[in-house]
Structures are given as structure tokens and as C-alpha cells.
Amino acid sequence: MTSLQSTHSAFARLSRDNSLTDTDRAIMRAFEQMMGDRPEISDGSLTVVNIAAEAGISRASYYRSPVAAAIKEILAAPTTQRPELDELKSEAARLRKELRKLRRQKAEEIRELRQTVATYANHIQVLTLRNAELEAEATGLRGQIEEATGGTVRVIRPHHEP
């Protein structure tokens, strides 16, 4: 059963069980227009404010009407197909939620990468300082060797020729 058919049957049942006022009928017409994606005043989103505006009544009048309970029942049914605008708003909300999740994940990844970069920078700094120490030590040792040998260096290991 389509949403419009279920709306008609719920409203028909309501008409049989209650004596409906002009306000009740205005609410039913407004709701049916909105379910058919034909709003005249509002943006078409199924809210109490929009239904009341389309019906030309106050929210208080809407809530006093037995039609409000029927509309709530219709919208609670899982098979009720919402107007396209509501579906688009729902999809936009889902996408915004997904975007927030992706942004949080990206921010966490960036924090982790920055920590890794900082760790590597610290390691590079330590290695650079140690390299400078070793180069200074090697220069000192070369100087000692040159001083001790008068600039002549002998091979300690014998060189074997084939």
C-alpha cells in the first residue's frame, strides 16, 4: 500500500469514528498536499509547524485535533514513504554525520603523523649530534696519528699479493 493510500484509509477511518471539524479537514488536506510533494506555503518538510501553516491554523489547534494522532500513526509506519524533501534532508543529515566522522578520523591521522614526524626529527637531531662528535673524534685521531708518525702511516696488516 502506498503512503497516499494508507493516508486516505487512516483519514477515512478517522472520519467514520469522529465528527470532523473544518480545522480537521484542513489539516488532512494540508498533510495530503505535503505527502504528494505539493506544498503551497511551507518548504514541504513534514513538521507540525509546516502542516499547521499549510492548513492555516495554529500549532495548538493542530495538537487538539484527532487528525494529529492519525498523522503521527501514519508517519510512524515503516512503509510510509516520505516526501522527497524529507528524504533529501535525511540523506543530507546522514552525509553530514559521515563527513564529521571522516574529519575526526583525518584529524586523528594528522595528529599521529605529526607525532611521528616529531619523533623522527628528534632521532635525526640526536644522530646529527653524534655524527658531529664522531667526526671531531676522527679528526683528532688523525692529528694524533700524523703527529706520532711524522706524517708517515704504516700498514699494520701485511698486504698479500696474489
mmCIF file of C-alpha atoms in Angstrom, residues 33-151:
data_model
loop_
_atom_site.group_PDB
_atom_site.id
_atom_site.type_symbol
_atom_site.label_atom_id
_atom_site.label_comp_id
_atom_site.label_asym_id
_atom_site.label_seq_id
_atom_site.Cartn_x
_atom_site.Cartn_y
_atom_site.Cartn_z
ATOM 1 C CA GLN A 33 -0.682 18.001 -0.202
ATOM 2 C CA MET A 34 2.632 17.698 1.590
ATOM 3 C CA MET A 35 2.745 13.915 1.182
ATOM 4 C CA GLY A 36 2.133 14.462 -2.530
ATOM 5 C CA ASP A 37 5.072 16.906 -2.720
ATOM 6 C CA ARG A 38 2.688 19.810 -3.415
ATOM 7 C CA PRO A 39 3.138 22.264 -0.535
ATOM 8 C CA GLU A 40 1.861 25.770 -1.160
ATOM 9 C CA ILE A 41 3.216 27.719 1.803
ATOM 10 C CA SER A 42 5.963 25.751 3.517
ATOM 11 C CA ASP A 43 9.180 24.136 2.307
ATOM 12 C CA GLY A 44 7.376 20.772 2.261
ATOM 13 C CA SER A 45 9.169 19.210 5.198
ATOM 14 C CA LEU A 46 6.758 17.188 7.330
ATOM 15 C CA THR A 47 6.795 19.133 10.577
ATOM 16 C CA VAL A 48 3.945 20.255 12.805
ATOM 17 C CA VAL A 49 4.798 23.876 12.045
ATOM 18 C CA ASN A 50 4.617 23.273 8.292
ATOM 19 C CA ILE A 51 1.407 21.213 8.437
ATOM 20 C CA ALA A 52 -0.238 23.911 10.590
ATOM 21 C CA ALA A 53 0.976 26.628 8.208
ATOM 22 C CA GLU A 54 -0.345 24.740 5.168
ATOM 23 C CA ALA A 55 -3.695 24.245 6.956
ATOM 24 C CA GLY A 56 -3.807 27.891 8.042
ATOM 25 C CA ILE A 57 -4.131 27.046 11.737
ATOM 26 C CA SER A 58 -2.055 27.354 14.894
ATOM 27 C CA ARG A 59 0.092 24.559 16.291
ATOM 28 C CA ALA A 60 -2.187 24.391 19.324
ATOM 29 C CA SER A 61 -5.187 23.761 17.040
ATOM 30 C CA TYR A 62 -3.202 21.054 15.272
ATOM 31 C CA TYR A 63 -2.393 19.263 18.534
ATOM 32 C CA ARG A 64 -6.041 19.444 19.718
ATOM 33 C CA SER A 65 -7.260 17.772 16.539
ATOM 34 C CA PRO A 66 -7.738 13.974 16.409
ATOM 35 C CA VAL A 67 -6.081 14.178 12.993
ATOM 36 C CA ALA A 68 -2.724 14.855 14.716
ATOM 37 C CA ALA A 69 -2.760 11.373 16.266
ATOM 38 C CA ALA A 70 -3.640 9.825 12.898
ATOM 39 C CA ILE A 71 -0.791 11.689 11.206
ATOM 40 C CA LYS A 72 1.613 10.550 13.912
ATOM 41 C CA GLU A 73 0.453 6.960 13.325
ATOM 42 C CA ILE A 74 0.881 7.305 9.554
ATOM 43 C CA LEU A 75 4.400 8.723 9.887
ATOM 44 C CA ALA A 76 5.404 6.052 12.413
ATOM 45 C CA ALA A 77 4.643 3.253 9.935
ATOM 46 C CA PRO A 78 7.887 1.909 8.424
ATOM 47 C CA THR A 79 6.276 1.649 4.988
ATOM 48 C CA THR A 80 5.335 5.314 4.861
ATOM 49 C CA GLN A 81 7.167 6.966 2.032
ATOM 50 C CA ARG A 82 8.189 10.466 2.959
ATOM 51 C CA PRO A 83 8.102 13.429 0.597
ATOM 52 C CA GLU A 84 11.245 13.798 -1.477
ATOM 53 C CA LEU A 85 12.335 16.850 0.514
ATOM 54 C CA ASP A 86 12.278 14.892 3.781
ATOM 55 C CA GLU A 87 14.241 12.068 2.166
ATOM 56 C CA LEU A 88 16.802 14.550 0.843
ATOM 57 C CA LYS A 89 17.085 16.243 4.240
ATOM 58 C CA SER A 90 17.548 12.860 5.868
ATOM 59 C CA GLU A 91 20.243 11.939 3.338
ATOM 60 C CA ALA A 92 21.946 15.319 3.854
ATOM 61 C CA ALA A 93 21.935 14.762 7.633
ATOM 62 C CA ARG A 94 23.436 11.282 7.154
ATOM 63 C CA LEU A 95 26.120 12.697 4.861
ATOM 64 C CA ARG A 96 26.938 15.499 7.344
ATOM 65 C CA LYS A 97 27.313 12.899 10.088
ATOM 66 C CA GLU A 98 29.589 10.810 7.854
ATOM 67 C CA LEU A 99 31.600 13.925 6.974
ATOM 68 C CA ARG A 100 32.091 14.747 10.678
ATOM 69 C CA LYS A 101 33.285 11.184 11.266
ATOM 70 C CA LEU A 102 35.731 11.382 8.344
ATOM 71 C CA ARG A 103 37.017 14.765 9.554
ATOM 72 C CA ARG A 104 37.604 13.342 13.045
ATOM 73 C CA GLN A 105 39.471 10.392 11.548
ATOM 74 C CA LYS A 106 41.554 12.703 9.354
ATOM 75 C CA ALA A 107 42.386 14.952 12.320
ATOM 76 C CA GLU A 108 43.448 11.913 14.367
ATOM 77 C CA GLU A 109 45.591 10.672 11.488
ATOM 78 C CA ILE A 110 47.222 14.105 11.142
ATOM 79 C CA ARG A 111 47.950 14.173 14.910
ATOM 80 C CA GLU A 112 49.547 10.727 14.680
ATOM 81 C CA LEU A 113 51.624 11.750 11.640
ATOM 82 C CA ARG A 114 52.800 14.925 13.394
ATOM 83 C CA GLN A 115 53.874 12.851 16.394
ATOM 84 C CA THR A 116 55.771 10.516 14.065
ATOM 85 C CA VAL A 117 57.450 13.462 12.336
ATOM 86 C CA ALA A 118 58.438 14.940 15.711
ATOM 87 C CA THR A 119 59.890 11.587 16.790
ATOM 88 C CA TYR A 120 61.872 11.287 13.556
ATOM 89 C CA ALA A 121 63.104 14.877 13.896
ATOM 90 C CA ASN A 122 64.347 14.111 17.415
ATOM 91 C CA HIS A 123 66.128 10.972 16.182
ATOM 92 C CA ILE A 124 67.709 12.917 13.307
ATOM 93 C CA GLN A 125 68.908 15.597 15.716
ATOM 94 C CA VAL A 126 70.472 13.009 18.049
ATOM 95 C CA LEU A 127 72.138 11.230 15.119
ATOM 96 C CA THR A 128 73.425 14.528 13.670
ATOM 97 C CA LEU A 129 74.997 15.478 17.005
ATOM 98 C CA ARG A 130 76.547 12.007 17.404
ATOM 99 C CA ASN A 131 77.892 12.168 13.835
ATOM 100 C CA ALA A 132 79.494 15.558 14.585
ATOM 101 C CA GLU A 133 81.090 14.081 17.734
ATOM 102 C CA LEU A 134 82.468 11.115 15.785
ATOM 103 C CA GLU A 135 83.825 13.369 13.036
ATOM 104 C CA ALA A 136 85.568 15.552 15.637
ATOM 105 C CA GLU A 137 86.983 12.445 17.306
ATOM 106 C CA ALA A 138 88.188 11.054 13.946
ATOM 107 C CA THR A 139 89.837 14.392 13.120
ATOM 108 C CA GLY A 140 91.593 14.348 16.494
ATOM 109 C CA LEU A 141 92.782 10.787 15.993
ATOM 110 C CA ARG A 142 94.109 11.609 12.509
ATOM 111 C CA GLY A 143 96.009 14.500 14.012
ATOM 112 C CA GLN A 144 97.489 12.248 16.712
ATOM 113 C CA ILE A 145 98.492 9.678 14.090
ATOM 114 C CA GLU A 146 100.142 12.332 11.935
ATOM 115 C CA GLU A 147 101.967 13.748 14.946
ATOM 116 C CA ALA A 148 103.137 10.333 16.131
ATOM 117 C CA THR A 149 104.285 9.110 12.726
ATOM 118 C CA GLY A 150 105.553 12.330 11.251
ATOM 119 C CA GLY A 151 103.013 12.096 8.510
#
